[in-house]
Every structure is written in structure tokens, then in C-alpha cells.
Amino acid sequence: MKTSEVRKKYLDFMQERGHVIVPGSPLVPENDPTTLFTGSGMQPMIQYLLGTKHPQGTRVSDSQKCFRADDIEEVGDSRHTTLFEMLGNWSFGDYFKEQQIKWMWEFLTKELKLDPNRLYITAFGGDEQAGLPKDEDAPRVWQELFSSVGIEAGIADMGSEEVGGKRGMKDGERIFYYDSAKNWWSRAGVPENMPAGEPGGPDSEMFYEFTSIEHDTKWGEHCHPNCDCGRFIEIGNNVFMQYLKQEDGTFKELEHKNIDHGSGLERLVAATNDSADVFTIDVFQDIIKPLEQKSGKEYSDVQYQASFRIIADHLRAAETMIEEGILPSNTEQGYFTRRLIRRSIIHADKLGVPAGELSNNHAVKAEELQFRKTLEKGLKEFNKIKELEGKEITGHDAYVLFTTYGFPIELTQELAEELNIGVDIEQFKKEMQKHKEESRVGAEQKFKGGLADTSEETTAYHTAAHLMLAGLRKELGDGVTQRGSNITAERVRFDFTYSEKVERDVLDKVEDYVNGAINAGASVVVEEMDKEAAKESGAVGAFWDKYPDIVTVYNIKGSDGTVYSRELCGGPHVESTQDLSKFGKFKIKKESSSSAGVRRIKAVFVAE
Ligand code: SER
């Protein structure tokens, strides 16, 4: 099947079962500073899982583009990609486990006609430490479904992935219990890593068996669904989103039990084609085929396969990012666009694709030009290091070549190999690890302070951000739109479109506007309405073509009728701007350039 066919089949299937199909969200989350990219379909749904009413009702489905930066280094095998599309359906306090599992069975075996003999299931084995019980229901429902087609599905306890590898699968076993590391889902991972206020739940994953793949013992003595050898590939996850982590570390049941289902579209397509290699599906072959011609190399040639895969994934991801306005740069999201393109170029060189022919995308071409200049400088630096070091490139040098000159480690290794000198890879890895940990600390801090924590301070900053945007538009015109925000309990960082520096006297006026609205004790009133009507009424939004048909508009309105702000948003917000006054006066601390045509403001509340 083609990718577009499977996507359509799924969305039609969900629509027929009462779901409203909503557009996916942008790759850069609009109001979620907990993460740089949307990495799963549920991220934009978090408020609704926590209980806010979704304007489209209790059954929603979409196809969400996701980017997982952590997987960059994994790309090259048969199934890892950084960008993928996640097909998702959600029940916000509507149907639950049994219904979800039955629909999945129907979709996979009837709509996609996947062979049930090759379907394997995992379920949550419980977490004693966190006081979370084993899921007895999901395996029972699955067992009944298998039995309906004459398959006796045995249930087994695996525990951890490691134990699974030692134990393997016994005859007739098809449903496997694993621990929290495998069958628990939350944005923050396992139960103990979740901050208070974060929702999560046990899950039941579906795996497809690619019988052409022989288990390789380098991944463990025996094969099992969660083994990494590639024989079993996860094609979907049903999360029973029913718990909330509390301040004291225990879990309570959410008022509404939710379903959060996600399936990687590309993997599903590969399964329908019985191909264990996800890069054989149309969307990747469309990139690979022309490169085969330009390079004279073939994808089927194993020595080139990894390079073809890396380029196919990275180019597709980079071009999608560029489409969404994330141009290559040295900071935050744009840094990933840059890395993806640069890695593609290195691999295109390996394949012998002529310079400049990798992609027709303008931004990719511009980046290539710049990178080739950097490469030249890097090569000079490399030669200097080589002379200094004599026989070995130290880990630190390799690290500097990577961070300063954009030299991927493979390139350094290759150049060194040609000269018959070594590279201290162990030390390089250590330096990279240190670098990663530092950035992770940053990410964790963001997580705690994020808008999603719904703490009073963060919510206050979020409401203030709306007022600030309204103030900016009043002073600088309606051409100003939001380009992203990052809101923690300590400050708001806000990007908006404007081509020149905003002078201090203008910033003062914007501050006055925000503080004026705070002093007026304006109320925050939420309205649900038709998208077109919202647009006509002058509500502010930055992604009109991405919004669903029915939207939520947040109005900040004074008792005298003054409308201070009217903006599309998913919340949360304070009820009255009076709630902001206790944090002090709103102050714009800094205004600077963020990228071409985009300015960035940092603002805080200063206690009076
Ligand atoms: N949140 C789950 C996942 O990302 C299911 O959508 O796998």
C-alpha cells in the first residue's frame, strides 16, 4: 500500500466510528516549552487529557508529524527515522480499553489485512514501587479476539527487556507482560520520572512479525517482541491514560479515563507491504530513487544502504521543517535542520552524489553552500591537529571538530583512517555525553517550569503573553504575529514577526498596556466558535490553516467592555487579570533578534 492510502484508511475508519478528524499541530509546539518539537500525537492533546473540554467533542483523530531528535544517531537501520507521522485517536473520557482494542484488531486485520498470526501484543505488568496494578483487562480482550480467528494466544510474564532476552518466547505465547520501562506511557517516561500534575497510564503495544528476519544474538540470547533485532516491529501503541501523578509521588485516577492511541504511519505501510525495511515505502523511495541515478549506486547494495537511509530520512525531515519555517540556524530547532542537512551532505558525498544535486529545496542548497565552506575550514583545522598530534586525534579535538566545524565523527574517523592515524573515540564519546547531559539539564529545567505544569506562575505568564502580543500589535501593527513562546514559572520568552529592532519607548508602551489590563482586573472569557467566524471577528491566531473547524477563543475583557486581547488558544489561563497583580509589575527585560524577520522578548514580573 501507499502511505497516503493507509493514512486515509485509518482516518476514514476513525471518522466512521464517531471521531472528528482534526489537523495535526505544527512541528514546533505553539505553547509547550517542555520540548523543542512535537514528538508524539498526544502532546498537543495534553490539556484535553487533563480534563479541558475539546471543542470537537470526546472523540478526536488526526495524523501528526513528529520529530524525535534523540533518534538522529539511530537512523541507518531498517526502521528508525527522526521524522514520522503518527496516526492517533483519542477518547476524552468516552470509550476505553475494550473498545479501543477491538477497533485496533478490526483495523489491522480487516482494513489493512495484516495476518493475525503475525501480530504480537505487550501489556503492563504493574509497578509495585509506584503502587500501580498489573493490567488484567487488555490481555483478556486481546485473547478473545485472537480466539475468534482460532488462535490460542498464551500470556507470559517477561518483566524487563533484559529478562525477555534471556527467557525468550515459548510455544503459543503471544501476549507478553513487561515492566514500566516498556509498557507505561507519559511524556516524562516511567512513573518515577513524572513530575506532579503529569498524566500517564499503562499501555498495550502491537507488534508485527517480519518472518524474513532471523534473530541475531547480538541483541540478546533469544528473540521476543521488545528485542531490537528487527524481527518484531512495534506498529502501534494504545495508552490507557487514566492516572495523574500527585505532589506526594503517588498516583490517583483521573476523573475521566482516556485513550491515547498512536501508530507510526511509515511502519504500518511497511507492514502492509510485508517489508521489514521501512525505507522501501513510497515516501522514502521517492527520495532514494533519484539519488541512485545521480550516484550510480544502488540502494540494495548493503555497503551503501545506511547512507541512502540517512539521506532519505534527514532530507525529508529537514524539508518538512523548512516548510514549517524552521530554517537552518545555530540555535534550538533550527540547529536540527542544520544538522540534518549537514549529515545528508556527508552521506551524499560518500555515495558520490555530485555537489549541489542533493535537493532542489532552496534552503537546503543555501545550507550546502555554507557547509562546504565550513568543511574547507574544518579540513584545514584537521590538518593542523593532525600535525600537532602526530599519531592520534584526541577525543577533545574530535569534539571541537564536531561542535565548531560541524564535522560528524564519521567524517573525522574516515579522514584519520585515510592517513592511518587513530581517533580517541572513547574520549570523544565522553565529551559528547557531558555535552548532552548539560543540554538535558536544560531540558529538565524547562520541563519543570513548563506551561504544561499548569502552576499558578506559569499560567499567569501565559495570560500575560496574550496581553503582550495585543500590546505589540497595538504599537507595531497587525503584521505582528507570534512565532513561538517558551513560558516557565520564572519568565516568558516570546518570538514574534517584526523586521527591525523595537525601541525602548515602544517596549515601555507595551508594558503599560499589559499593566493597564492587569490593573483593570479584566476577566478571561472563553468562547468556542466556528473558525471562519473567529477570523472575521478579529481574533488573533498564527496558524489559521492548521486550526480545526471549531476553535477556542480566549478574550480578556474589562468590566467597562474594553477588549484587551482576543486570541485563539488551548489554555490554560487565569480567570481574571487580577490574579497577575500579586506577581508584581510586568517588565520587558530584553528585546533581541531571534532569526531573520523574528524578534524575541524576555519578560518577567518584578515584585513591587
Ligand atoms: N502517546 C503514545 C505514543 O506516543 C500513543 O499515542 O506512543
Short mmCIF file of N, CA and C and ligand atoms in Angstrom, two decimals, residues 39-42 68 86-88 90 185 205 234 237-239 241 260-263, ligand 1:
data_model
loop_
_atom_site.label_atom_id
_atom_site.label_comp_id
_atom_site.label_asym_id
_atom_site.label_seq_id
_atom_site.Cartn_x
_atom_site.Cartn_y
_atom_site.Cartn_z
N GLY A 39 6.78 15.49 19.48
CA GLY A 39 7.38 14.17 19.32
C GLY A 39 6.38 13.04 19.40
N SER A 40 5.14 13.38 19.69
CA SER A 40 4.08 12.37 19.69
C SER A 40 2.75 13.07 19.46
N GLY A 41 1.78 12.28 18.99
CA GLY A 41 0.49 12.86 18.66
C GLY A 41 -0.23 13.41 19.88
N MET A 42 0.12 12.89 21.07
CA MET A 42 -0.64 13.31 22.25
C MET A 42 -0.20 14.65 22.82
N ARG A 68 11.69 13.22 16.41
CA ARG A 68 12.40 12.78 17.61
C ARG A 68 13.89 12.96 17.41
N MET A 86 2.44 10.24 12.98
CA MET A 86 1.76 9.37 13.92
C MET A 86 0.25 9.47 13.72
N LEU A 87 -0.34 8.32 13.41
CA LEU A 87 -1.79 8.27 13.31
C LEU A 87 -2.31 8.14 14.74
N GLY A 88 -3.25 9.00 15.11
CA GLY A 88 -3.70 8.96 16.50
C GLY A 88 -5.20 9.05 16.65
N TRP A 90 -8.10 9.62 19.96
CA TRP A 90 -8.24 9.91 21.38
C TRP A 90 -9.68 9.81 21.83
N TRP A 185 3.21 4.79 29.62
CA TRP A 185 3.47 5.95 28.78
C TRP A 185 3.12 7.27 29.48
N GLU A 205 0.99 -2.46 23.54
CA GLU A 205 1.56 -2.21 22.22
C GLU A 205 1.33 -3.39 21.28
N GLU A 234 7.24 -2.63 16.40
CA GLU A 234 6.05 -2.04 17.01
C GLU A 234 5.29 -1.25 15.95
N ASN A 237 0.55 1.79 19.54
CA ASN A 237 0.51 1.80 21.00
C ASN A 237 -0.82 2.35 21.49
N ASN A 238 -1.46 1.58 22.37
CA ASN A 238 -2.70 2.05 22.98
C ASN A 238 -2.42 2.42 24.42
N VAL A 239 -2.52 3.70 24.72
CA VAL A 239 -2.25 4.13 26.09
C VAL A 239 -3.58 4.33 26.81
N MET A 241 -4.79 6.21 29.33
CA MET A 241 -4.35 7.41 30.04
C MET A 241 -5.34 7.67 31.18
N ASP A 260 -5.33 7.15 24.44
CA ASP A 260 -4.38 7.86 23.59
C ASP A 260 -3.73 6.79 22.72
N HIS A 261 -4.14 6.74 21.47
CA HIS A 261 -3.53 5.74 20.60
C HIS A 261 -2.63 6.40 19.56
N GLY A 262 -1.49 5.80 19.31
CA GLY A 262 -0.60 6.30 18.27
C GLY A 262 0.02 5.16 17.49
N SER A 263 0.04 5.29 16.16
CA SER A 263 0.69 4.30 15.30
C SER A 263 1.61 5.01 14.33
N1 SER B 1 1.46 8.62 23.25
C1 SER B 1 1.66 7.31 22.71
C2 SER B 1 2.91 7.22 21.88
O1 SER B 1 3.47 8.21 21.51
C3 SER B 1 0.46 6.88 21.89
O2 SER B 1 -0.03 7.90 21.10
O3 SER B 1 3.35 6.14 21.60
#
